[in-house]
Amino acid sequence: MAAYQRVGDLLDPASTVLLTVECQRGVVGPDAALPELARAARSSGALGNVARLVAAAHRGGVQVIHAVAERRPDGRGASRNARLFRAAERLPVRQLSGSTAVRIAPPVEVAEEDLVVRRLHGLSPLGATGMDALLRNLGCRTLVVTGVSANVAIPNTVFDAVNLGYTAVVPADAIAGVPAAYTAAMIRHTLSLVATITTTDEMLGLLAPPRRGRPQ
């Protein structure tokens, strides 16, 4: 399905933020809590595409924010009002604050100017985490959403962004979920209705336009 707006018309580096969602070792790394999701993120090329977009944003001066989901060892403040949260408590790999599991996973690189927003509860990094205030202080109007999962966190993030007044852009090949067919269906039947859908290759030239050579 075609994007409802031209991506190039939406991306002004001064008012665009690139968001990575849960691209952390404990979610998409080799020893992740959900191996099937981690495999999907890597085998589909989505994680690699997130890394390419982040690198382009760094070159182009576009602000990057990494959203990390974690929990305290004692579980204080964690959500328990859904099956997903209760299941997470029993997983062999837990997203504990300060642990390796909550570090951003390679090949995604974190630059000094990047912001990292951590949450202890909920399904979306925009849900009462303070990120909305950060985005407004940064002058953000367009939020580029990447990462995992297309099952839960990505649609929640896009919906929250739209409800808060931001324009959402989703590079379809820089998000992943399980099964792969569900990700494609989510993009086509849901996300395309509320966000501008694009690709990593299209985004790269917009985030960091090639420099013109010196005139001869």
JSON list of N, CA, C and O in Angstrom, two decimals, residues 13 36 40 53 96 104 109 115 122 140 145 149 165 177 180 196 198 201:
[
{"chain": "A", "resi": 13, "resn": "PRO", "atom": "N", "xyz": [15.32, 17.67, 9.03]},
{"chain": "A", "resi": 13, "resn": "PRO", "atom": "CA", "xyz": [16.20, 17.22, 10.11]},
{"chain": "A", "resi": 13, "resn": "PRO", "atom": "C", "xyz": [15.98, 17.93, 11.43]},
{"chain": "A", "resi": 13, "resn": "PRO", "atom": "O", "xyz": [16.15, 17.34, 12.49]},
{"chain": "A", "resi": 36, "resn": "GLU", "atom": "N", "xyz": [12.59, -16.46, 18.96]},
{"chain": "A", "resi": 36, "resn": "GLU", "atom": "CA", "xyz": [11.90, -16.38, 17.67]},
{"chain": "A", "resi": 36, "resn": "GLU", "atom": "C", "xyz": [11.85, -14.94, 17.17]},
{"chain": "A", "resi": 36, "resn": "GLU", "atom": "O", "xyz": [12.08, -14.67, 15.98]},
{"chain": "A", "resi": 40, "resn": "ALA", "atom": "N", "xyz": [13.78, -13.31, 13.91]},
{"chain": "A", "resi": 40, "resn": "ALA", "atom": "CA", "xyz": [13.04, -12.57, 12.89]},
{"chain": "A", "resi": 40, "resn": "ALA", "atom": "C", "xyz": [13.66, -11.20, 12.66]},
{"chain": "A", "resi": 40, "resn": "ALA", "atom": "O", "xyz": [13.79, -10.75, 11.51]},
{"chain": "A", "resi": 53, "resn": "LEU", "atom": "N", "xyz": [19.87, 3.13, 9.47]},
{"chain": "A", "resi": 53, "resn": "LEU", "atom": "CA", "xyz": [19.11, 4.37, 9.66]},
{"chain": "A", "resi": 53, "resn": "LEU", "atom": "C", "xyz": [19.72, 5.21, 10.77]},
{"chain": "A", "resi": 53, "resn": "LEU", "atom": "O", "xyz": [19.82, 6.44, 10.66]},
{"chain": "A", "resi": 96, "resn": "LEU", "atom": "N", "xyz": [16.65, -6.76, 33.13]},
{"chain": "A", "resi": 96, "resn": "LEU", "atom": "CA", "xyz": [16.89, -6.10, 34.41]},
{"chain": "A", "resi": 96, "resn": "LEU", "atom": "C", "xyz": [17.70, -4.82, 34.23]},
{"chain": "A", "resi": 96, "resn": "LEU", "atom": "O", "xyz": [18.69, -4.78, 33.49]},
{"chain": "A", "resi": 104, "resn": "ILE", "atom": "N", "xyz": [21.87, -1.50, 24.17]},
{"chain": "A", "resi": 104, "resn": "ILE", "atom": "CA", "xyz": [21.49, -1.51, 22.76]},
{"chain": "A", "resi": 104, "resn": "ILE", "atom": "C", "xyz": [22.32, -2.57, 22.03]},
{"chain": "A", "resi": 104, "resn": "ILE", "atom": "O", "xyz": [23.53, -2.67, 22.21]},
{"chain": "A", "resi": 109, "resn": "GLU", "atom": "N", "xyz": [24.49, 1.44, 16.79]},
{"chain": "A", "resi": 109, "resn": "GLU", "atom": "CA", "xyz": [25.47, 2.19, 17.58]},
{"chain": "A", "resi": 109, "resn": "GLU", "atom": "C", "xyz": [24.80, 3.38, 18.26]},
{"chain": "A", "resi": 109, "resn": "GLU", "atom": "O", "xyz": [23.94, 4.04, 17.67]},
{"chain": "A", "resi": 115, "resn": "LEU", "atom": "N", "xyz": [19.70, 10.08, 22.87]},
{"chain": "A", "resi": 115, "resn": "LEU", "atom": "CA", "xyz": [19.00, 9.98, 24.16]},
{"chain": "A", "resi": 115, "resn": "LEU", "atom": "C", "xyz": [18.51, 8.55, 24.33]},
{"chain": "A", "resi": 115, "resn": "LEU", "atom": "O", "xyz": [18.10, 7.90, 23.36]},
{"chain": "A", "resi": 122, "resn": "GLY", "atom": "N", "xyz": [4.16, -0.68, 31.07]},
{"chain": "A", "resi": 122, "resn": "GLY", "atom": "CA", "xyz": [3.39, -0.37, 29.87]},
{"chain": "A", "resi": 122, "resn": "GLY", "atom": "C", "xyz": [3.93, -0.99, 28.61]},
{"chain": "A", "resi": 122, "resn": "GLY", "atom": "O", "xyz": [4.91, -1.74, 28.60]},
{"chain": "A", "resi": 140, "resn": "CYS", "atom": "N", "xyz": [10.25, 18.24, 17.82]},
{"chain": "A", "resi": 140, "resn": "CYS", "atom": "CA", "xyz": [9.87, 17.14, 16.92]},
{"chain": "A", "resi": 140, "resn": "CYS", "atom": "C", "xyz": [8.46, 17.31, 16.38]},
{"chain": "A", "resi": 140, "resn": "CYS", "atom": "O", "xyz": [7.52, 17.62, 17.13]},
{"chain": "A", "resi": 145, "resn": "VAL", "atom": "N", "xyz": [9.62, 5.59, 13.40]},
{"chain": "A", "resi": 145, "resn": "VAL", "atom": "CA", "xyz": [9.54, 4.49, 14.36]},
{"chain": "A", "resi": 145, "resn": "VAL", "atom": "C", "xyz": [10.15, 3.23, 13.77]},
{"chain": "A", "resi": 145, "resn": "VAL", "atom": "O", "xyz": [9.74, 2.76, 12.71]},
{"chain": "A", "resi": 149, "resn": "SER", "atom": "N", "xyz": [8.30, -4.86, 18.85]},
{"chain": "A", "resi": 149, "resn": "SER", "atom": "CA", "xyz": [7.84, -5.82, 17.86]},
{"chain": "A", "resi": 149, "resn": "SER", "atom": "C", "xyz": [6.62, -5.28, 17.14]},
{"chain": "A", "resi": 149, "resn": "SER", "atom": "O", "xyz": [5.88, -4.47, 17.70]},
{"chain": "A", "resi": 165, "resn": "GLY", "atom": "N", "xyz": [-0.23, 13.96, 18.39]},
{"chain": "A", "resi": 165, "resn": "GLY", "atom": "CA", "xyz": [-0.09, 15.02, 17.39]},
{"chain": "A", "resi": 165, "resn": "GLY", "atom": "C", "xyz": [1.13, 14.95, 16.51]},
{"chain": "A", "resi": 165, "resn": "GLY", "atom": "O", "xyz": [1.35, 15.83, 15.69]},
{"chain": "A", "resi": 177, "resn": "GLY", "atom": "N", "xyz": [8.38, -8.61, 13.62]},
{"chain": "A", "resi": 177, "resn": "GLY", "atom": "CA", "xyz": [7.49, -9.29, 14.56]},
{"chain": "A", "resi": 177, "resn": "GLY", "atom": "C", "xyz": [7.40, -10.74, 14.17]},
{"chain": "A", "resi": 177, "resn": "GLY", "atom": "O", "xyz": [8.08, -11.20, 13.26]},
{"chain": "A", "resi": 180, "resn": "ALA", "atom": "N", "xyz": [6.40, -13.63, 10.42]},
{"chain": "A", "resi": 180, "resn": "ALA", "atom": "CA", "xyz": [6.71, -12.58, 9.44]},
{"chain": "A", "resi": 180, "resn": "ALA", "atom": "C", "xyz": [5.46, -12.13, 8.70]},
{"chain": "A", "resi": 180, "resn": "ALA", "atom": "O", "xyz": [5.31, -10.94, 8.39]},
{"chain": "A", "resi": 196, "resn": "THR", "atom": "N", "xyz": [2.96, 7.09, 7.62]},
{"chain": "A", "resi": 196, "resn": "THR", "atom": "CA", "xyz": [3.51, 7.05, 6.28]},
{"chain": "A", "resi": 196, "resn": "THR", "atom": "C", "xyz": [4.49, 5.89, 6.22]},
{"chain": "A", "resi": 196, "resn": "THR", "atom": "O", "xyz": [5.44, 5.84, 7.02]},
{"chain": "A", "resi": 198, "resn": "THR", "atom": "N", "xyz": [7.39, 3.64, 4.46]},
{"chain": "A", "resi": 198, "resn": "THR", "atom": "CA", "xyz": [8.49, 3.85, 3.55]},
{"chain": "A", "resi": 198, "resn": "THR", "atom": "C", "xyz": [9.46, 2.68, 3.66]},
{"chain": "A", "resi": 198, "resn": "THR", "atom": "O", "xyz": [9.12, 1.64, 4.24]},
{"chain": "A", "resi": 201, "resn": "ASP", "atom": "N", "xyz": [15.96, 2.19, 2.35]},
{"chain": "A", "resi": 201, "resn": "ASP", "atom": "CA", "xyz": [16.72, 2.81, 1.28]},
{"chain": "A", "resi": 201, "resn": "ASP", "atom": "C", "xyz": [16.19, 4.21, 0.96]},
{"chain": "A", "resi": 201, "resn": "ASP", "atom": "O", "xyz": [16.98, 5.14, 0.70]}
]
